[in-house]
mmCIF file with all atom_site columns, C-alpha atoms and ligand atoms in Angstrom:
data_model
loop_
_atom_site.group_PDB
_atom_site.id
_atom_site.type_symbol
_atom_site.label_atom_id
_atom_site.label_alt_id
_atom_site.label_comp_id
_atom_site.label_asym_id
_atom_site.label_entity_id
_atom_site.label_seq_id
_atom_site.pdbx_PDB_ins_code
_atom_site.Cartn_x
_atom_site.Cartn_y
_atom_site.Cartn_z
_atom_site.occupancy
_atom_site.B_iso_or_equiv
_atom_site.pdbx_formal_charge
_atom_site.auth_seq_id
_atom_site.auth_comp_id
_atom_site.auth_asym_id
_atom_site.auth_atom_id
_atom_site.pdbx_PDB_model_num
ATOM   1   C  CA  . UNK A 1 1   ? 0.401  0.532  0.004  1.00 86.00 ? 1   UNK A CA  1
ATOM   2   C  CA  . UNK A 1 2   ? 0.928  3.637  -0.783 1.00 92.00 ? 2   UNK A CA  1
ATOM   3   C  CA  . UNK A 1 3   ? 1.033  6.342  1.432  1.00 93.00 ? 3   UNK A CA  1
ATOM   4   C  CA  . UNK A 1 4   ? 1.094  10.006 0.622  1.00 96.00 ? 4   UNK A CA  1
ATOM   5   C  CA  . UNK A 1 5   ? 3.799  11.922 2.637  1.00 96.00 ? 5   UNK A CA  1
ATOM   6   C  CA  . UNK A 1 6   ? 4.767  15.541 2.351  1.00 97.00 ? 6   UNK A CA  1
ATOM   7   C  CA  . UNK A 1 7   ? 7.795  16.917 4.566  1.00 97.00 ? 7   UNK A CA  1
ATOM   8   C  CA  . UNK A 1 8   ? 10.353 19.434 4.029  1.00 98.00 ? 8   UNK A CA  1
ATOM   9   C  CA  . UNK A 1 9   ? 13.969 17.839 2.974  1.00 98.00 ? 9   UNK A CA  1
ATOM   10  C  CA  . UNK A 1 10  ? 16.932 20.452 3.262  1.00 98.00 ? 10  UNK A CA  1
ATOM   11  C  CA  . UNK A 1 11  ? 14.200 23.288 3.598  1.00 96.00 ? 11  UNK A CA  1
ATOM   12  C  CA  . UNK A 1 12  ? 12.712 21.924 0.240  1.00 97.00 ? 12  UNK A CA  1
ATOM   13  C  CA  . UNK A 1 13  ? 8.998  20.956 -0.185 1.00 98.00 ? 13  UNK A CA  1
ATOM   14  C  CA  . UNK A 1 14  ? 8.787  16.902 -0.972 1.00 98.00 ? 14  UNK A CA  1
ATOM   15  C  CA  . UNK A 1 15  ? 5.553  15.081 -1.891 1.00 98.00 ? 15  UNK A CA  1
ATOM   16  C  CA  . UNK A 1 16  ? 5.644  11.391 -2.549 1.00 97.00 ? 16  UNK A CA  1
ATOM   17  C  CA  . UNK A 1 17  ? 3.636  8.491  -2.785 1.00 96.00 ? 17  UNK A CA  1
ATOM   18  C  CA  . UNK A 1 18  ? 6.223  5.858  -0.844 1.00 95.00 ? 18  UNK A CA  1
ATOM   19  C  CA  . UNK A 1 19  ? 5.379  2.026  -0.117 1.00 94.00 ? 19  UNK A CA  1
ATOM   20  C  CA  . UNK A 1 20  ? 4.559  1.623  4.113  1.00 90.00 ? 20  UNK A CA  1
ATOM   21  C  CA  . UNK A 1 21  ? 7.668  -0.600 4.316  1.00 93.00 ? 21  UNK A CA  1
ATOM   22  C  CA  . UNK A 1 22  ? 10.172 2.207  3.328  1.00 96.00 ? 22  UNK A CA  1
ATOM   23  C  CA  . UNK A 1 23  ? 12.216 3.633  5.879  1.00 98.00 ? 23  UNK A CA  1
ATOM   24  C  CA  . UNK A 1 24  ? 13.068 7.186  5.727  1.00 98.00 ? 24  UNK A CA  1
ATOM   25  C  CA  . UNK A 1 25  ? 16.805 6.334  4.949  1.00 98.00 ? 25  UNK A CA  1
ATOM   26  C  CA  . UNK A 1 26  ? 15.374 4.246  1.822  1.00 97.00 ? 26  UNK A CA  1
ATOM   27  C  CA  . UNK A 1 27  ? 13.715 7.415  0.681  1.00 97.00 ? 27  UNK A CA  1
ATOM   28  C  CA  . UNK A 1 28  ? 16.610 9.584  1.220  1.00 98.00 ? 28  UNK A CA  1
ATOM   29  C  CA  . UNK A 1 29  ? 18.882 7.684  -0.730 1.00 98.00 ? 29  UNK A CA  1
ATOM   30  C  CA  . UNK A 1 30  ? 16.551 5.740  -3.166 1.00 97.00 ? 30  UNK A CA  1
ATOM   31  C  CA  . UNK A 1 31  ? 14.273 8.274  -3.984 1.00 96.00 ? 31  UNK A CA  1
ATOM   32  C  CA  . UNK A 1 32  ? 15.612 11.669 -3.485 1.00 98.00 ? 32  UNK A CA  1
ATOM   33  C  CA  . UNK A 1 33  ? 19.353 10.766 -4.478 1.00 98.00 ? 33  UNK A CA  1
ATOM   34  C  CA  . UNK A 1 34  ? 20.577 12.175 -1.307 1.00 98.00 ? 34  UNK A CA  1
ATOM   35  C  CA  . UNK A 1 35  ? 23.285 9.362  -0.879 1.00 98.00 ? 35  UNK A CA  1
ATOM   36  C  CA  . UNK A 1 36  ? 25.215 11.004 1.805  1.00 98.00 ? 36  UNK A CA  1
ATOM   37  C  CA  . UNK A 1 37  ? 23.370 9.552  4.702  1.00 98.00 ? 37  UNK A CA  1
ATOM   38  C  CA  . UNK A 1 38  ? 24.916 6.053  4.769  1.00 98.00 ? 38  UNK A CA  1
ATOM   39  C  CA  . UNK A 1 39  ? 23.466 2.534  5.151  1.00 98.00 ? 39  UNK A CA  1
ATOM   40  C  CA  . UNK A 1 40  ? 25.430 0.925  7.828  1.00 97.00 ? 40  UNK A CA  1
ATOM   41  C  CA  . UNK A 1 41  ? 24.096 -1.786 10.078 1.00 98.00 ? 41  UNK A CA  1
ATOM   42  C  CA  . UNK A 1 42  ? 20.451 -0.950 9.004  1.00 97.00 ? 42  UNK A CA  1
ATOM   43  C  CA  . UNK A 1 43  ? 19.259 -1.395 12.874 1.00 98.00 ? 43  UNK A CA  1
ATOM   44  C  CA  . UNK A 1 44  ? 19.874 1.540  14.719 1.00 97.00 ? 44  UNK A CA  1
ATOM   45  C  CA  . UNK A 1 45  ? 23.356 0.511  15.938 1.00 97.00 ? 45  UNK A CA  1
ATOM   46  C  CA  . UNK A 1 46  ? 25.844 2.230  14.080 1.00 98.00 ? 46  UNK A CA  1
ATOM   47  C  CA  . UNK A 1 47  ? 25.046 5.722  13.731 1.00 98.00 ? 47  UNK A CA  1
ATOM   48  C  CA  . UNK A 1 48  ? 25.795 6.456  10.060 1.00 98.00 ? 48  UNK A CA  1
ATOM   49  C  CA  . UNK A 1 49  ? 22.621 7.307  9.081  1.00 98.00 ? 49  UNK A CA  1
ATOM   50  C  CA  . UNK A 1 50  ? 21.542 9.703  11.324 1.00 98.00 ? 50  UNK A CA  1
ATOM   51  C  CA  . UNK A 1 51  ? 19.532 12.879 10.251 1.00 98.00 ? 51  UNK A CA  1
ATOM   52  C  CA  . UNK A 1 52  ? 18.058 15.742 12.328 1.00 98.00 ? 52  UNK A CA  1
ATOM   53  C  CA  . UNK A 1 53  ? 13.732 15.430 11.978 1.00 98.00 ? 53  UNK A CA  1
ATOM   54  C  CA  . UNK A 1 54  ? 12.320 18.511 14.098 1.00 98.00 ? 54  UNK A CA  1
ATOM   55  C  CA  . UNK A 1 55  ? 15.543 19.626 15.538 1.00 97.00 ? 55  UNK A CA  1
ATOM   56  C  CA  . UNK A 1 56  ? 16.514 16.070 16.777 1.00 98.00 ? 56  UNK A CA  1
ATOM   57  C  CA  . UNK A 1 57  ? 18.805 13.657 15.528 1.00 98.00 ? 57  UNK A CA  1
ATOM   58  C  CA  . UNK A 1 58  ? 17.663 10.026 14.503 1.00 98.00 ? 58  UNK A CA  1
ATOM   59  C  CA  . UNK A 1 59  ? 18.370 6.757  12.833 1.00 98.00 ? 59  UNK A CA  1
ATOM   60  C  CA  . UNK A 1 60  ? 16.486 7.274  9.223  1.00 98.00 ? 60  UNK A CA  1
ATOM   61  C  CA  . UNK A 1 61  ? 16.890 3.412  9.010  1.00 98.00 ? 61  UNK A CA  1
ATOM   62  C  CA  . UNK A 1 62  ? 14.357 3.172  11.888 1.00 98.00 ? 62  UNK A CA  1
ATOM   63  C  CA  . UNK A 1 63  ? 11.480 5.169  10.930 1.00 98.00 ? 63  UNK A CA  1
ATOM   64  C  CA  . UNK A 1 64  ? 9.449  4.544  8.155  1.00 97.00 ? 64  UNK A CA  1
ATOM   65  C  CA  . UNK A 1 65  ? 8.952  7.526  6.196  1.00 96.00 ? 65  UNK A CA  1
ATOM   66  C  CA  . UNK A 1 66  ? 5.391  8.115  6.299  1.00 95.00 ? 66  UNK A CA  1
ATOM   67  C  CA  . UNK A 1 67  ? 6.236  8.177  10.367 1.00 96.00 ? 67  UNK A CA  1
ATOM   68  C  CA  . UNK A 1 68  ? 8.240  11.709 9.072  1.00 97.00 ? 68  UNK A CA  1
ATOM   69  C  CA  . UNK A 1 69  ? 5.031  13.283 7.682  1.00 97.00 ? 69  UNK A CA  1
ATOM   70  C  CA  . UNK A 1 70  ? 4.962  16.908 7.679  1.00 97.00 ? 70  UNK A CA  1
ATOM   71  C  CA  . UNK A 1 71  ? 8.625  16.968 9.599  1.00 98.00 ? 71  UNK A CA  1
ATOM   72  C  CA  . UNK A 1 72  ? 11.129 19.447 8.952  1.00 98.00 ? 72  UNK A CA  1
ATOM   73  C  CA  . UNK A 1 73  ? 13.901 16.867 7.946  1.00 98.00 ? 73  UNK A CA  1
ATOM   74  C  CA  . UNK A 1 74  ? 17.925 17.890 7.445  1.00 98.00 ? 74  UNK A CA  1
ATOM   75  C  CA  . UNK A 1 75  ? 20.257 15.710 6.022  1.00 98.00 ? 75  UNK A CA  1
ATOM   76  C  CA  . UNK A 1 76  ? 24.203 16.158 5.652  1.00 98.00 ? 76  UNK A CA  1
ATOM   77  C  CA  . UNK A 1 77  ? 23.724 17.372 2.105  1.00 98.00 ? 77  UNK A CA  1
ATOM   78  C  CA  . UNK A 1 78  ? 21.624 20.246 4.146  1.00 98.00 ? 78  UNK A CA  1
ATOM   79  C  CA  . UNK A 1 79  ? 24.409 21.929 6.260  1.00 97.00 ? 79  UNK A CA  1
ATOM   80  C  CA  . UNK A 1 80  ? 26.587 22.666 3.351  1.00 95.00 ? 80  UNK A CA  1
ATOM   81  C  CA  . UNK A 1 81  ? 25.067 26.507 2.495  1.00 90.00 ? 81  UNK A CA  1
ATOM   82  C  CA  . UNK A 1 82  ? 26.236 27.780 -0.821 1.00 91.00 ? 82  UNK A CA  1
ATOM   83  C  CA  . UNK A 1 83  ? 28.853 25.433 -1.327 1.00 91.00 ? 83  UNK A CA  1
ATOM   84  C  CA  . UNK A 1 84  ? 30.667 26.263 2.101  1.00 96.00 ? 84  UNK A CA  1
ATOM   85  C  CA  . UNK A 1 85  ? 30.857 23.673 4.276  1.00 98.00 ? 85  UNK A CA  1
ATOM   86  C  CA  . UNK A 1 86  ? 29.538 24.133 8.062  1.00 98.00 ? 86  UNK A CA  1
ATOM   87  C  CA  . UNK A 1 87  ? 31.784 24.988 10.692 1.00 98.00 ? 87  UNK A CA  1
ATOM   88  C  CA  . UNK A 1 88  ? 31.607 21.072 11.758 1.00 98.00 ? 88  UNK A CA  1
ATOM   89  C  CA  . UNK A 1 89  ? 32.562 20.015 8.606  1.00 98.00 ? 89  UNK A CA  1
ATOM   90  C  CA  . UNK A 1 90  ? 35.334 22.339 8.439  1.00 98.00 ? 90  UNK A CA  1
ATOM   91  C  CA  . UNK A 1 91  ? 36.770 21.275 11.602 1.00 98.00 ? 91  UNK A CA  1
ATOM   92  C  CA  . UNK A 1 92  ? 36.605 17.525 11.049 1.00 98.00 ? 92  UNK A CA  1
ATOM   93  C  CA  . UNK A 1 93  ? 38.649 18.777 7.829  1.00 97.00 ? 93  UNK A CA  1
ATOM   94  C  CA  . UNK A 1 94  ? 41.035 20.780 9.723  1.00 97.00 ? 94  UNK A CA  1
ATOM   95  C  CA  . UNK A 1 95  ? 41.481 18.016 12.531 1.00 97.00 ? 95  UNK A CA  1
ATOM   96  C  CA  . UNK A 1 96  ? 41.626 15.315 10.724 1.00 96.00 ? 96  UNK A CA  1
ATOM   97  C  CA  . UNK A 1 97  ? 38.623 13.632 12.135 1.00 97.00 ? 97  UNK A CA  1
ATOM   98  C  CA  . UNK A 1 98  ? 38.009 11.139 9.683  1.00 96.00 ? 98  UNK A CA  1
ATOM   99  C  CA  . UNK A 1 99  ? 39.975 8.363  7.533  1.00 96.00 ? 99  UNK A CA  1
ATOM   100 C  CA  . UNK A 1 100 ? 37.516 6.135  5.464  1.00 97.00 ? 100 UNK A CA  1
ATOM   101 C  CA  . UNK A 1 101 ? 34.567 8.734  6.003  1.00 97.00 ? 101 UNK A CA  1
ATOM   102 C  CA  . UNK A 1 102 ? 31.751 6.197  5.979  1.00 97.00 ? 102 UNK A CA  1
ATOM   103 C  CA  . UNK A 1 103 ? 30.807 7.432  9.589  1.00 98.00 ? 103 UNK A CA  1
ATOM   104 C  CA  . UNK A 1 104 ? 31.400 10.884 9.017  1.00 98.00 ? 104 UNK A CA  1
ATOM   105 C  CA  . UNK A 1 105 ? 27.799 12.068 8.247  1.00 98.00 ? 105 UNK A CA  1
ATOM   106 C  CA  . UNK A 1 106 ? 26.428 10.352 10.786 1.00 98.00 ? 106 UNK A CA  1
ATOM   107 C  CA  . UNK A 1 107 ? 28.513 12.061 13.537 1.00 98.00 ? 107 UNK A CA  1
ATOM   108 C  CA  . UNK A 1 108 ? 28.368 15.099 11.724 1.00 98.00 ? 108 UNK A CA  1
ATOM   109 C  CA  . UNK A 1 109 ? 24.537 15.542 12.032 1.00 98.00 ? 109 UNK A CA  1
ATOM   110 C  CA  . UNK A 1 110 ? 24.512 13.938 15.808 1.00 98.00 ? 110 UNK A CA  1
ATOM   111 C  CA  . UNK A 1 111 ? 27.391 17.255 16.409 1.00 98.00 ? 111 UNK A CA  1
ATOM   112 C  CA  . UNK A 1 112 ? 25.269 18.998 14.361 1.00 98.00 ? 112 UNK A CA  1
ATOM   113 C  CA  . UNK A 1 113 ? 22.048 18.677 16.207 1.00 98.00 ? 113 UNK A CA  1
ATOM   114 C  CA  . UNK A 1 114 ? 23.794 18.915 19.386 1.00 98.00 ? 114 UNK A CA  1
ATOM   115 C  CA  . UNK A 1 115 ? 25.597 22.400 19.152 1.00 98.00 ? 115 UNK A CA  1
ATOM   116 C  CA  . UNK A 1 116 ? 21.672 23.681 17.848 1.00 97.00 ? 116 UNK A CA  1
ATOM   117 C  CA  . UNK A 1 117 ? 20.648 22.398 20.997 1.00 97.00 ? 117 UNK A CA  1
ATOM   118 C  CA  . UNK A 1 118 ? 23.624 23.341 23.088 1.00 97.00 ? 118 UNK A CA  1
ATOM   119 C  CA  . UNK A 1 119 ? 25.997 25.722 21.874 1.00 97.00 ? 119 UNK A CA  1
ATOM   120 C  CA  . UNK A 1 120 ? 28.382 25.212 24.510 1.00 97.00 ? 120 UNK A CA  1
ATOM   121 C  CA  . UNK A 1 121 ? 28.585 21.340 25.291 1.00 98.00 ? 121 UNK A CA  1
ATOM   122 C  CA  . UNK A 1 122 ? 30.935 20.080 27.958 1.00 98.00 ? 122 UNK A CA  1
ATOM   123 C  CA  . UNK A 1 123 ? 33.050 17.008 26.872 1.00 98.00 ? 123 UNK A CA  1
ATOM   124 C  CA  . UNK A 1 124 ? 30.830 14.786 28.541 1.00 98.00 ? 124 UNK A CA  1
ATOM   125 C  CA  . UNK A 1 125 ? 27.730 15.795 26.578 1.00 98.00 ? 125 UNK A CA  1
ATOM   126 C  CA  . UNK A 1 126 ? 29.615 15.446 23.531 1.00 98.00 ? 126 UNK A CA  1
ATOM   127 C  CA  . UNK A 1 127 ? 30.003 11.871 24.737 1.00 98.00 ? 127 UNK A CA  1
ATOM   128 C  CA  . UNK A 1 128 ? 26.409 11.247 24.921 1.00 98.00 ? 128 UNK A CA  1
ATOM   129 C  CA  . UNK A 1 129 ? 25.532 13.175 21.943 1.00 98.00 ? 129 UNK A CA  1
ATOM   130 C  CA  . UNK A 1 130 ? 27.930 10.624 19.791 1.00 98.00 ? 130 UNK A CA  1
ATOM   131 C  CA  . UNK A 1 131 ? 27.066 7.417  21.988 1.00 98.00 ? 131 UNK A CA  1
ATOM   132 C  CA  . UNK A 1 132 ? 24.978 6.157  19.060 1.00 98.00 ? 132 UNK A CA  1
ATOM   133 C  CA  . UNK A 1 133 ? 27.897 6.523  16.698 1.00 98.00 ? 133 UNK A CA  1
ATOM   134 C  CA  . UNK A 1 134 ? 30.241 4.038  15.468 1.00 98.00 ? 134 UNK A CA  1
ATOM   135 C  CA  . UNK A 1 135 ? 34.012 4.239  13.909 1.00 97.00 ? 135 UNK A CA  1
ATOM   136 C  CA  . UNK A 1 136 ? 35.775 1.676  13.328 1.00 95.00 ? 136 UNK A CA  1
ATOM   137 C  CA  . UNK A 1 137 ? 39.118 3.722  11.800 1.00 94.00 ? 137 UNK A CA  1
ATOM   138 C  CA  . UNK A 1 138 ? 39.433 7.485  13.187 1.00 86.00 ? 138 UNK A CA  1
ATOM   139 C  CA  . UNK A 1 139 ? 38.858 6.980  17.139 1.00 87.00 ? 139 UNK A CA  1
ATOM   140 C  CA  . UNK A 1 140 ? 36.686 9.266  18.851 1.00 96.00 ? 140 UNK A CA  1
ATOM   141 C  CA  . UNK A 1 141 ? 39.578 11.801 20.337 1.00 97.00 ? 141 UNK A CA  1
ATOM   142 C  CA  . UNK A 1 142 ? 39.519 13.689 17.021 1.00 97.00 ? 142 UNK A CA  1
ATOM   143 C  CA  . UNK A 1 143 ? 35.908 13.429 16.461 1.00 98.00 ? 143 UNK A CA  1
ATOM   144 C  CA  . UNK A 1 144 ? 35.521 14.722 19.791 1.00 98.00 ? 144 UNK A CA  1
ATOM   145 C  CA  . UNK A 1 145 ? 37.677 17.538 19.504 1.00 98.00 ? 145 UNK A CA  1
ATOM   146 C  CA  . UNK A 1 146 ? 36.448 18.853 16.420 1.00 98.00 ? 146 UNK A CA  1
ATOM   147 C  CA  . UNK A 1 147 ? 32.996 19.086 17.662 1.00 98.00 ? 147 UNK A CA  1
ATOM   148 C  CA  . UNK A 1 148 ? 34.559 21.418 20.615 1.00 98.00 ? 148 UNK A CA  1
ATOM   149 C  CA  . UNK A 1 149 ? 36.545 23.381 18.493 1.00 98.00 ? 149 UNK A CA  1
ATOM   150 C  CA  . UNK A 1 150 ? 33.615 23.796 16.172 1.00 98.00 ? 150 UNK A CA  1
ATOM   151 C  CA  . UNK A 1 151 ? 31.102 24.871 19.308 1.00 98.00 ? 151 UNK A CA  1
ATOM   152 C  CA  . UNK A 1 152 ? 34.071 27.472 20.104 1.00 97.00 ? 152 UNK A CA  1
ATOM   153 C  CA  . UNK A 1 153 ? 34.010 28.987 16.677 1.00 97.00 ? 153 UNK A CA  1
ATOM   154 C  CA  . UNK A 1 154 ? 30.277 29.128 16.777 1.00 96.00 ? 154 UNK A CA  1
ATOM   155 C  CA  . UNK A 1 155 ? 30.238 31.073 19.987 1.00 95.00 ? 155 UNK A CA  1
ATOM   156 C  CA  . UNK A 1 156 ? 32.431 33.858 18.801 1.00 91.00 ? 156 UNK A CA  1
ATOM   157 C  CA  . UNK A 1 157 ? 35.732 32.762 17.119 1.00 72.00 ? 157 UNK A CA  1
ATOM   158 C  CA  . UNK A 1 158 ? 37.844 32.124 19.981 1.00 55.00 ? 158 UNK A CA  1
ATOM   159 C  CA  . UNK A 1 159 ? 40.144 29.372 19.275 1.00 50.00 ? 159 UNK A CA  1
HETATM 160 S  S1  . LIG B 2 .   ? 22.302 2.348  9.421  1.00 53.43 ? 1   LIG B S1  1
HETATM 161 FE FE1 . LIG B 2 .   ? 21.250 3.205  10.969 1.00 53.43 ? 1   LIG B FE1 1
HETATM 162 S  S2  . LIG B 2 .   ? 21.855 3.123  12.684 1.00 53.43 ? 1   LIG B S2  1
HETATM 163 FE FE2 . LIG B 2 .   ? 23.005 1.742  11.493 1.00 53.43 ? 1   LIG B FE2 1
HETATM 164 S  S1  . LIG B 2 .   ? 36.065 7.271  9.504  1.00 53.43 ? 2   LIG B S1  1
HETATM 165 FE FE1 . LIG B 2 .   ? 36.018 5.419  8.770  1.00 53.43 ? 2   LIG B FE1 1
HETATM 166 S  S2  . LIG B 2 .   ? 34.409 4.360  10.010 1.00 53.43 ? 2   LIG B S2  1
HETATM 167 FE FE2 . LIG B 2 .   ? 34.793 6.344  10.779 1.00 53.43 ? 2   LIG B FE2 1
#
């Protein structure tokens, strides 16, 4: 059975008829060609599919698309403005907080959601915010430092 869904994806209105068993991850990648959101485990364990839905981080592999009807969805593609990386993306590059990069969109979306809600997070709050994201190759120290550094810059440029 098909369901009509309307949501905003990266501020663009989207109307689709979707199968009721399609996850938001399926829709983003297969229907909307937004392949920056990654599929790792497909079961809510790795965080590679993290998006922001109405301001909250969410594993796109765990929600059916109709469940997000009416919501504002942001993906990794939506945080780059006019071709310019977000501050958090810049810090991931500057601090070498990635190697293979597969987990990176998920970490950046979890970090982005955190910084939107809490511009001055403690190290513990950062760890909590990325607790659902797994990285197999970079390790977590640089990722945490990138989020800390982005927070500093966004608060007013002290570095
Ligand atoms: S792909 Fe969604 S949590 Fe791993
Ligand atoms: S950078 Fe490779 S899994 Fe995180």
